[in-house]
XYZ file of C-alpha atoms in Angstrom:
392
model
C 90.261 96.421 125.167
C 90.951 95.780 121.478
C 94.126 96.565 119.568
C 92.236 99.351 117.810
C 91.065 100.821 121.127
C 94.577 100.901 122.564
C 96.005 102.398 119.386
C 93.390 105.074 118.829
C 93.229 106.108 122.498
C 96.974 106.666 122.445
C 96.600 108.624 119.208
C 93.783 110.799 120.497
C 95.718 111.588 123.644
C 98.318 113.357 121.525
C 95.823 115.944 120.245
C 95.077 117.044 116.692
C 96.924 119.615 115.089
C 97.646 130.221 95.190
C 98.317 132.279 92.957
C 100.509 132.108 89.845
C 103.984 130.635 90.493
C 106.961 132.957 90.623
C 109.337 130.685 88.764
C 109.292 128.494 85.661
C 110.135 125.490 87.907
C 106.516 125.370 89.074
C 105.414 124.680 85.530
C 107.913 121.841 85.325
C 106.589 120.166 88.471
C 103.020 120.753 87.343
C 103.731 119.448 83.854
C 102.526 122.726 82.314
C 104.681 124.909 80.040
C 104.200 128.628 79.513
C 103.045 129.431 76.018
C 105.641 132.194 75.761
C 108.501 129.890 76.835
C 108.345 126.699 74.816
C 111.767 125.582 76.064
C 110.055 124.474 79.264
C 108.269 121.699 77.398
C 111.355 119.509 77.293
C 111.849 119.967 81.035
C 108.263 118.914 81.700
C 108.946 115.560 80.020
C 112.063 114.296 81.801
C 111.547 110.676 80.756
C 111.819 111.360 77.033
C 115.562 110.744 76.926
C 115.360 107.500 78.826
C 115.048 104.155 77.107
C 111.674 102.494 77.439
C 111.532 99.582 79.868
C 110.835 96.207 78.361
C 107.804 94.080 79.161
C 109.824 91.843 81.444
C 111.558 94.699 83.183
C 109.402 94.663 86.241
C 109.346 90.904 86.746
C 112.155 89.151 88.584
C 114.913 88.978 85.984
C 116.938 85.791 85.679
C 118.908 86.308 82.493
C 120.132 89.810 83.333
C 122.540 90.028 86.273
C 121.665 92.491 89.014
C 124.272 94.845 90.469
C 126.006 93.211 93.387
C 126.641 95.098 96.586
C 130.327 95.568 95.789
C 129.449 97.325 92.495
C 127.746 100.191 94.318
C 130.134 102.977 95.237
C 130.913 103.650 97.951
C 130.896 99.948 98.753
C 128.353 98.786 101.340
C 129.615 96.378 103.941
C 127.670 93.282 104.953
C 127.363 94.694 108.479
C 125.703 97.841 107.110
C 123.196 95.754 105.172
C 122.311 93.973 108.406
C 121.919 97.190 110.435
C 120.592 99.832 108.017
C 116.884 99.246 107.214
C 117.026 101.420 104.096
C 120.018 99.549 102.652
C 118.505 96.181 103.534
C 115.172 96.973 101.912
C 116.716 98.552 98.812
C 118.856 95.441 98.394
C 115.741 93.246 98.500
C 113.826 95.548 96.135
C 116.699 95.616 93.645
C 116.877 91.831 93.615
C 113.091 91.501 93.232
C 112.260 94.090 90.582
C 113.989 94.315 87.241
C 112.983 97.981 86.829
C 114.371 99.230 90.170
C 118.058 98.497 90.761
C 119.691 98.549 94.179
C 121.637 101.648 93.153
C 118.472 103.375 91.923
C 116.649 102.646 95.188
C 119.558 103.882 97.323
C 119.874 107.057 95.241
C 116.331 108.092 96.170
C 117.431 108.449 99.827
C 114.361 107.000 101.485
C 114.166 107.393 105.245
C 112.939 105.032 107.947
C 109.544 105.957 109.405
C 110.352 103.894 112.502
C 107.320 101.699 111.834
C 107.678 97.994 111.059
C 105.703 95.434 109.095
C 104.456 92.199 110.656
C 107.812 90.559 109.888
C 109.877 93.511 111.029
C 110.645 95.250 107.736
C 110.844 99.038 107.710
C 108.158 101.170 106.106
C 110.211 103.757 104.205
C 109.257 107.239 103.049
C 110.684 110.242 101.196
C 109.688 113.824 101.949
C 109.872 116.534 99.321
C 109.479 119.494 101.675
C 108.328 123.051 101.104
C 110.927 125.353 99.545
C 109.870 128.372 101.548
C 112.504 130.648 100.049
C 110.720 130.165 96.709
C 107.029 129.788 97.553
C 104.521 128.404 100.003
C 103.256 125.018 98.731
C 99.660 125.040 97.605
C 98.889 121.597 99.063
C 100.200 118.493 100.838
C 100.096 115.267 98.823
C 100.587 111.669 100.006
C 101.683 109.185 97.315
C 101.845 105.462 98.113
C 102.592 102.309 96.147
C 102.773 98.624 96.925
C 99.768 98.339 99.227
C 99.316 94.947 97.576
C 102.631 93.140 97.338
C 101.937 91.285 94.089
C 101.314 94.507 92.138
C 104.947 95.010 91.110
C 104.253 97.871 88.704
C 102.692 99.981 91.456
C 106.049 100.061 93.251
C 108.128 100.650 90.125
C 106.013 103.518 88.777
C 106.212 105.347 92.109
C 110.010 105.036 91.962
C 109.928 106.519 88.428
C 107.855 109.458 89.640
C 110.272 109.966 92.532
C 113.089 110.286 89.990
C 111.116 113.119 88.399
C 110.597 114.804 91.765
C 114.290 114.409 92.607
C 115.128 116.447 89.491
C 112.257 118.917 89.303
C 110.696 119.415 92.747
C 109.932 123.132 92.815
C 108.049 123.439 96.093
C 104.684 123.717 94.364
C 103.495 120.829 96.579
C 104.700 119.301 99.836
C 105.052 115.565 99.094
C 105.285 112.475 101.275
C 106.032 109.395 99.136
C 106.107 105.762 100.310
C 106.767 103.449 97.337
C 106.225 100.180 99.237
C 103.607 100.080 101.979
C 103.476 96.268 102.148
C 107.135 95.135 102.152
C 106.318 91.662 103.490
C 103.913 90.988 100.628
C 106.406 91.965 97.931
C 109.741 90.914 99.400
C 109.202 88.090 101.897
C 106.483 86.037 100.212
C 107.206 83.503 97.502
C 105.586 84.245 95.181
C 104.828 87.845 96.136
C 101.399 88.220 97.734
C 98.551 90.727 97.711
C 98.169 90.333 101.478
C 100.484 91.167 104.355
C 102.331 88.500 106.361
C 99.224 87.773 108.472
C 97.096 87.238 105.384
C 95.165 90.519 105.685
C 94.155 92.787 102.810
C 95.427 96.188 103.969
C 92.879 97.892 101.719
C 90.048 96.390 103.773
C 91.586 97.125 107.198
C 91.051 100.894 107.478
C 88.630 102.165 110.166
C 85.453 103.013 108.282
C 82.328 103.460 110.447
C 80.625 100.544 108.683
C 83.532 98.159 109.320
C 81.963 95.952 112.015
C 78.571 95.968 110.349
C 79.513 95.393 106.707
C 82.922 93.729 106.359
C 81.513 90.352 107.394
C 78.724 90.629 104.822
C 81.101 91.784 102.113
C 83.662 89.050 102.803
C 80.977 86.365 102.955
C 79.714 87.476 99.532
C 83.186 86.783 98.135
C 83.013 83.224 99.474
C 85.441 84.257 102.230
C 88.056 84.736 99.533
C 91.418 84.851 101.374
C 92.595 87.681 99.085
C 89.976 89.948 100.657
C 90.414 89.030 104.302
C 89.702 92.285 106.207
C 91.401 91.171 109.446
C 89.961 90.627 112.904
C 89.294 94.331 113.490
C 90.058 97.672 111.817
C 93.703 98.734 112.137
C 94.663 95.255 113.322
C 97.776 95.408 111.095
C 100.917 97.504 111.678
C 101.010 98.619 108.043
C 97.449 100.000 108.107
C 98.127 101.619 111.501
C 101.096 103.400 109.922
C 98.903 104.660 107.072
C 96.224 105.857 109.493
C 98.815 107.780 111.545
C 100.472 109.208 108.428
C 97.145 110.591 107.223
C 96.225 111.910 110.669
C 99.512 113.720 111.245
C 100.583 114.804 107.737
C 97.034 115.891 106.868
C 97.335 115.473 103.102
C 95.051 117.510 100.870
C 95.035 114.592 98.422
C 96.117 110.940 98.453
C 97.375 109.029 95.415
C 97.402 105.223 95.750
C 98.896 103.196 92.882
C 97.510 99.712 92.155
C 97.171 97.257 89.240
C 96.003 95.609 86.960
C 92.680 97.058 85.735
C 93.898 99.944 83.598
C 91.663 102.725 84.931
C 91.302 105.551 87.436
C 89.126 105.217 90.515
C 88.223 108.208 92.643
C 86.677 108.948 96.029
C 86.252 112.449 97.405
C 84.484 115.790 97.102
C 85.747 117.638 93.967
C 85.351 116.768 90.316
C 87.304 113.576 89.583
C 90.139 113.577 87.051
C 88.836 112.316 83.724
C 92.136 110.763 82.704
C 95.785 110.261 83.552
C 97.875 109.335 80.550
C 96.186 106.355 78.910
C 94.004 105.674 81.979
C 90.368 106.787 82.066
C 87.994 107.294 84.976
C 85.825 104.315 85.926
C 84.624 104.256 89.514
C 84.952 100.998 91.433
C 82.757 101.867 94.411
C 83.633 102.140 98.098
C 84.330 98.940 100.023
C 84.201 98.518 103.819
C 87.651 99.238 105.235
C 89.144 100.576 101.995
C 91.375 103.649 101.820
C 88.978 105.349 99.412
C 86.062 104.795 101.785
C 88.037 105.866 104.862
C 89.737 108.991 103.501
C 87.573 109.949 100.528
C 84.068 109.158 101.755
C 84.431 109.661 105.509
C 86.900 112.561 105.623
C 86.496 114.359 102.288
C 90.154 113.847 101.380
C 90.407 113.286 97.624
C 91.750 109.785 96.913
C 92.914 108.970 93.387
C 93.429 105.241 92.864
C 95.680 104.704 89.859
C 94.993 101.215 88.489
C 97.806 100.420 86.057
C 97.030 98.100 83.154
C 99.416 95.354 84.284
C 100.742 94.227 87.650
C 103.829 92.635 86.120
C 104.736 94.962 83.226
C 105.713 98.610 83.221
C 103.769 101.159 81.181
C 105.723 102.817 78.378
C 108.046 105.579 79.582
C 106.041 108.173 77.654
C 102.827 107.071 79.386
C 104.491 107.208 82.824
C 105.460 110.831 82.099
C 102.015 111.712 80.744
C 100.287 110.196 83.793
C 102.539 112.289 86.033
C 101.868 115.535 84.163
C 98.111 114.935 84.124
C 98.165 114.105 87.840
C 100.056 117.211 88.913
C 98.005 119.451 86.638
C 94.807 118.091 88.217
C 96.208 118.554 91.726
C 97.175 122.121 90.984
C 93.721 123.209 89.879
C 91.413 120.962 91.916
C 92.688 120.619 95.474
C 89.754 121.725 97.675
C 91.714 122.688 100.793
C 88.706 124.199 102.553
C 86.887 120.882 102.168
C 89.784 118.719 103.325
C 90.430 120.868 106.392
C 86.765 120.472 107.350
C 87.184 116.726 106.935
C 90.139 116.691 109.306
C 88.055 118.462 111.898
C 85.911 115.311 112.082
C 88.814 112.849 111.862
C 88.969 111.755 115.492
C 85.203 112.083 115.885
C 84.648 109.470 113.180
C 87.187 107.161 114.791
C 85.393 107.472 118.131
C 82.126 106.582 116.392
C 83.784 103.439 115.088
C 85.029 102.485 118.535
C 81.549 102.975 119.936
C 79.851 100.979 117.189
C 78.491 97.607 118.320
C 80.247 94.379 117.390
C 78.209 91.691 115.734
C 76.531 89.276 118.121
C 76.291 85.548 117.463
C 72.820 85.826 115.931
C 73.981 88.456 113.446
C 77.036 86.374 112.558
C 74.769 83.392 111.908
C 72.546 85.520 109.659
C 75.557 86.541 107.599
C 76.700 82.940 107.336
C 73.252 81.996 106.014
C 73.384 84.555 103.205
C 73.928 83.154 99.708
C 77.422 83.527 98.304
C 77.464 85.457 95.043
C 79.053 82.772 92.904
C 82.018 83.763 90.770
C 81.955 87.337 91.993
C 84.838 88.707 94.023
C 83.438 92.149 94.717
C 79.690 92.620 94.548
C 79.895 96.287 93.612
C 81.660 96.447 90.256
C 82.547 94.285 87.308
C 85.577 94.916 85.122
C 86.826 93.090 82.050
C 84.621 90.085 82.742
C 85.855 89.676 86.316
C 85.350 91.804 89.370
C 87.720 94.592 90.397
C 89.567 94.153 93.637
C 91.244 97.552 94.172
């Protein structure tokens, strides 16, 4: 029995489980101001008063000293760093990223999911729950960053958006936010790596029905590029298993995954795609075997917006970060197709069972793949961006 079989059988055994807002706060979270109350405009742009980060802000900073543990009040003892996963990870993040200090990370109050990376680091999350005394949320939204550990900006921008939610969460949506899905890739590799600690691309390890049939072909076409290693089987990695379980149990009506560095929006799912977010414009990358967009968007009709920032190592301007956020929440508010996503969840376990029942490649089929010509100089055979091929 494979790792996937054991995992999914244990999962399946557990079973499967908007009108106009009443308060101005909804317009703040949605990034939309009432025409009759122009004072709300300043609230909808909380980053305006902040200084813009510099180009080098997100890269490891040498010349600018980081806050030491003793500077954070109340002081954190060395024993607490060793025993508290959130403190330990925030300390590592603050030392790695110039745009996210230790104090900033701690102030977000991330919680431990209980799941661990290959090298034992915690996968952390923050919930922005319904505010039922104010309104019933119109949708559940999952926001993740850092699926690829060398895309520094994807982590930092999610932290910036969490600062906005910390100030202005109105209950319009029920959010789950994980700013760093691949902690080993960012924090324990030198230099930081796209892949996890076992050398697997987590965005090729999700259980799409075509995984056994097509991942070998796809990877061979890249020349067996290590940066696109899909793993030995779907959900072979603890980080992708966490994501699978999070989607299955939280049942998001939309998923936002932040990447870099192609400066565009990708989209998979049933409704009309967002045309833009801030300076980013829609340009579809295609669906790859084992990718999150293929798994959630194509197979389960859960809208997946892939935000491809323009640089992996430099932050966007503060104004653009705010504009991306307002455009995102406005699109979510008016385009979440809950009837479609709920139908998709009805087939969630059925699709997984189809994957488990799908035949593995035999030796003859493996030999046929090996005999296929490698597409020289092309990383992904489905899309070409800026003279090289997008890797999502």
